[in-house]
Coordinates of C-alpha atoms in Angstrom, one line a residue:
S1 CA -0.6 -0.2 -0.1
D2 CA 0.8 3.5 -0.4
T3 CA 1.1 3.9 3.4
Y4 CA 3.3 0.7 3.6
K5 CA 5.9 2.9 1.2
Q6 CA 5.9 5.7 3.4
Y7 CA 6.9 3.1 6.0
D8 CA 9.7 1.9 3.8
R9 CA 11.3 5.6 2.8
L10 CA 10.8 6.8 6.4
L11 CA 12.8 4.1 8.4
F12 CA 15.2 2.4 6.5
D13 CA 17.3 1.1 3.1
G14 CA 16.0 -1.6 1.6
V15 CA 19.3 -2.5 -0.1
L16 CA 21.3 -2.5 3.0
L17 CA 18.8 -4.4 5.1
R18 CA 18.9 -6.8 2.3
R19 CA 22.9 -7.4 2.3
V20 CA 22.5 -7.4 6.2
Q21 CA 20.0 -9.9 6.6
E22 CA 22.3 -12.5 3.5
I23 CA 25.1 -11.5 6.0
I24 CA 23.1 -13.0 9.4
G25 CA 21.1 -15.7 8.0
E26 CA 24.8 -16.9 6.7
A27 CA 26.5 -16.5 10.7
L28 CA 23.5 -18.2 11.4
G29 CA 23.0 -20.9 9.3
L30 CA 19.1 -20.3 9.5
E31 CA 16.7 -18.7 6.9
T32 CA 16.2 -14.5 8.7
Y33 CA 14.2 -11.6 7.2
V34 CA 14.9 -7.7 8.1
Q35 CA 11.4 -6.6 7.7
V36 CA 9.0 -3.5 8.9
V37 CA 6.1 -5.0 10.9
T38 CA 2.9 -2.4 12.3
A39 CA 0.4 -2.9 15.4
G40 CA -2.1 -1.1 14.0
A41 CA -3.8 1.0 15.7
V42 CA -2.2 1.5 18.7
A43 CA -3.8 4.9 20.2
I44 CA -6.5 7.0 18.6
G45 CA -6.6 11.1 19.7
A46 CA -8.0 13.9 18.3
N47 CA -5.7 14.7 16.2
G48 CA -5.1 11.5 14.5
G49 CA -4.4 8.1 15.2
M50 CA -1.2 6.3 15.9
T51 CA 0.6 3.1 15.2
F52 CA 3.9 1.7 16.1
V53 CA 6.0 0.4 13.8
A54 CA 9.4 -1.7 14.2
L55 CA 12.4 -2.3 11.7
R56 CA 12.3 -6.3 13.1
L57 CA 14.6 -9.3 12.9
I58 CA 12.6 -12.3 12.6
I59 CA 13.8 -16.0 12.4
P60 CA 11.2 -18.2 11.4
F61 CA 13.2 -21.6 12.5
L62 CA 13.6 -20.3 16.5
R63 CA 10.4 -18.6 16.4
V64 CA 12.3 -15.4 17.5
G65 CA 11.2 -11.7 16.3
M66 CA 13.6 -8.9 17.8
N67 CA 12.5 -5.2 17.1
L68 CA 15.6 -3.3 16.0
R69 CA 14.7 0.0 15.4
T70 CA 10.2 1.2 15.9
A71 CA 8.8 4.0 15.5
N72 CA 5.5 6.0 16.5
V73 CA 4.1 7.0 13.3
L74 CA 0.8 9.5 13.4
F75 CA -1.7 9.3 10.7
D76 CA -4.6 11.3 9.6
R77 CA -7.8 9.5 10.7
E78 CA -9.9 9.8 8.1
T79 CA -7.0 9.3 4.5
G80 CA -4.4 7.6 6.3
E81 CA -1.9 10.4 5.2
I82 CA 1.4 10.6 7.1
I83 CA 1.0 13.7 9.3
N84 CA 4.5 12.8 11.7
V85 CA 6.9 9.7 12.1
A86 CA 9.1 10.1 15.9
L87 CA 12.0 7.8 15.9
N88 CA 11.3 5.9 19.2
A89 CA 14.8 6.1 21.8
E90 CA 14.3 1.9 22.2
Q91 CA 11.4 -0.6 22.7
T92 CA 8.2 0.1 25.1
I93 CA 7.7 -2.4 27.7
S94 CA 4.1 -0.5 29.2
S95 CA 0.7 0.9 27.5
V96 CA 1.1 3.9 26.1
P97 CA -0.7 6.9 27.0
M98 CA -2.3 10.3 24.7
G99 CA -2.2 13.1 26.6
P100 CA -5.1 15.7 26.0
D101 CA -2.9 17.5 24.6
G102 CA -1.9 14.3 22.2
T103 CA 1.4 13.8 23.4
L104 CA 2.0 9.8 23.6
S105 CA 4.4 9.0 26.7
V106 CA 6.0 6.2 26.0
A107 CA 8.1 4.3 28.7
N108 CA 11.4 2.7 27.7
S109 CA 13.7 -0.5 28.5
P110 CA 16.3 -1.2 26.8
L111 CA 16.2 -5.3 27.9
F112 CA 15.0 -5.8 24.7
R113 CA 17.5 -4.6 22.2
I114 CA 20.2 -6.1 24.6
I115 CA 19.7 -9.2 22.7
P116 CA 20.4 -8.5 19.1
F117 CA 22.6 -5.2 19.8
V118 CA 25.3 -9.0 21.3
L119 CA 23.7 -11.0 18.5
F120 CA 25.1 -8.4 15.6
E121 CA 28.5 -7.9 18.0
I122 CA 29.3 -11.9 17.6
I123 CA 28.3 -12.1 14.1
K124 CA 30.4 -9.1 13.2
A125 CA 33.5 -10.5 14.8
S126 CA 33.1 -13.5 12.9
T127 CA 32.3 -12.3 9.3
P128 CA 34.9 -11.2 7.2
R129 CA 36.5 -7.5 6.7
R130 CA 33.8 -6.1 4.0
E131 CA 31.2 -8.1 5.6
R132 CA 31.7 -5.9 8.8
R133 CA 31.8 -3.3 7.2
V134 CA 27.9 -3.6 6.0
L135 CA 27.0 -4.6 9.5
Q136 CA 28.8 -2.3 11.4
R137 CA 27.0 1.0 8.6
F138 CA 23.6 -1.3 9.6
M139 CA 24.6 -0.9 13.0
D140 CA 25.6 2.7 13.3
R141 CA 22.6 3.7 11.6
F142 CA 19.7 1.4 13.4
L143 CA 21.2 -0.3 16.4
K144 CA 21.6 3.2 18.6
P145 CA 22.9 3.1 22.1
L146 CA 20.9 1.5 24.7
I147 CA 19.0 4.3 27.6
G148 CA 16.1 3.7 28.9
G149 CA 14.1 6.1 30.4
I150 CA 10.1 7.5 29.4
S151 CA 9.9 9.0 25.9
K152 CA 7.3 12.0 25.0
Y153 CA 6.1 12.3 21.3
G154 CA 4.2 15.2 20.7
I155 CA 2.8 16.9 17.1
T156 CA 4.9 19.7 15.0
G157 CA 3.1 20.5 12.4
R158 CA -1.1 20.0 11.1
Y159 CA -2.5 21.7 14.2
D160 CA -5.1 22.5 11.8
L161 CA -6.3 18.8 11.8
I162 CA -6.2 19.0 15.6
V163 CA -8.5 21.8 15.9
R164 CA -10.7 19.8 12.7
D165 CA -11.3 16.7 15.1
A166 CA -11.3 18.2 18.5
A167 CA -14.5 20.3 17.6
C168 CA -15.5 17.5 15.6
A169 CA -15.2 15.0 18.5
S170 CA -16.6 17.7 20.8
A171 CA -20.2 17.8 18.6
D172 CA -20.4 14.2 18.4
R173 CA -20.0 14.3 22.1
I174 CA -22.8 16.9 22.1
K175 CA -25.1 14.8 19.7
A176 CA -24.8 11.6 21.7
I177 CA -26.1 14.1 24.9
L178 CA -28.8 15.5 23.5
F179 CA -30.2 11.6 22.4
Y180 CA -29.9 10.7 26.0
E181 CA -30.1 14.1 28.7
D182 CA -34.1 13.5 29.1
E183 CA -34.0 9.9 30.1
E184 CA -33.9 8.6 34.2
N185 CA -30.4 9.2 36.1
S186 CA -28.9 10.6 32.8
E187 CA -27.2 13.6 35.5
L188 CA -23.6 12.3 35.8
S189 CA -23.4 11.1 32.2
V190 CA -24.5 14.5 31.1
L191 CA -21.7 16.1 33.2
A192 CA -18.8 14.1 32.3
D193 CA -19.6 14.1 28.4
S194 CA -20.0 17.9 28.7
K195 CA -17.1 18.5 30.5
D196 CA -15.1 16.4 27.7
A197 CA -16.8 18.3 25.1
K198 CA -15.7 21.3 27.1
R199 CA -12.2 19.7 26.7
L200 CA -11.9 19.4 23.3
V201 CA -13.4 22.7 22.6
Q202 CA -10.3 23.8 24.7
Q203 CA -8.0 22.2 22.7
A204 CA -9.4 23.6 19.1
L205 CA -8.7 26.6 20.8
E206 CA -4.9 25.9 21.5
S207 CA -4.5 24.7 18.8
L208 CA -6.2 27.4 16.6
G209 CA -3.6 30.1 17.0
K210 CA -0.3 27.7 16.0
A211 CA -2.7 26.2 12.8
R212 CA -3.0 30.3 12.0
D213 CA 1.0 31.4 12.7
S214 CA 2.0 28.1 10.7
G215 CA 0.2 29.0 7.8
E216 CA -1.7 25.6 8.5
L217 CA -5.3 28.2 8.5
S218 CA -5.6 31.4 6.8
P219 CA -6.4 34.4 9.5
A220 CA -10.4 34.7 8.0
T221 CA -10.7 31.4 8.7
S222 CA -9.0 31.1 11.7
D223 CA -10.8 34.3 13.1
L224 CA -14.1 32.5 12.2
I225 CA -13.7 29.6 13.6
E226 CA -11.9 31.0 17.1
T227 CA -15.1 33.2 17.1
E228 CA -17.1 30.5 17.0
L229 CA -15.0 28.0 19.3
L230 CA -15.4 30.9 21.7
S231 CA -19.6 31.2 21.3
T232 CA -19.7 27.0 22.8
V233 CA -17.5 28.1 25.8
T234 CA -20.3 29.8 26.8
L235 CA -23.1 28.1 25.9
L236 CA -21.5 24.9 27.6
E237 CA -20.5 26.9 30.6
T238 CA -24.5 26.7 31.0
M239 CA -25.4 24.0 29.9
D240 CA -26.9 24.8 26.5
H241 CA -26.1 21.8 24.2
Q242 CA -29.4 22.8 22.0
V243 CA -27.6 25.2 20.7
A244 CA -23.9 25.1 21.0
Q245 CA -24.1 21.2 18.9
P246 CA -25.3 23.1 15.4
I247 CA -22.2 25.8 16.2
L248 CA -19.6 23.1 16.5
T249 CA -20.8 21.0 13.7
Q250 CA -20.8 24.0 11.3
V251 CA -16.7 24.5 13.2
C252 CA -16.2 20.8 12.1
E253 CA -17.7 21.0 8.7
L254 CA -15.3 24.1 7.3
F255 CA -12.9 21.6 6.8
E256 CA -14.9 19.3 4.3

């Protein structure tokens, strides 16, 4: 697919990897693969979807797959277009929580990469000089120093998409409120959804200035959106969902 080809260009040099794959296979006497794999959609946020992509050494006979390099890929929820790729410091060892500002926090562990690190060093020491140079070039590019720790990844562009998705999500949340708010014992649910809707509007407002400054939205469009969003802030404070919902829907539709 086109998306896979984007991963291919962003993560590795196919010619180099095929040669490294041959060297490792010959050294181990086993069939090996070095390829890009993806975990599918890991998280869905207001600013897009996130998938986890890894460059992995696979040894089918041993039923072993070792990640050599990993990345978080942020993509547009509607089109699948890649917005940003952030190479990870290490392999994640936990869930990947997404903050209200669209940032991802990843707990890392160097333990997962120690095995391929040692394996490559052993193979490099036992191969001819020419193959050693190929392996060293590969290691310099993909086997980064072991560090561990916690990494945080945030968006550095396409703030217009955050504005769009936050406004659309807020409109959908309020639409749900209007559907059930007259039901018995719905007060707590209405308060919770209304609070979430307000947070989404605030997120849209916070990203609006960045979208305008970066040229992703024109001054005229951003001024119109800001006026509409600020009006819904007041409406949501007074729990006037009936009026707020069509305004947010209108903001959402400006991006179509």
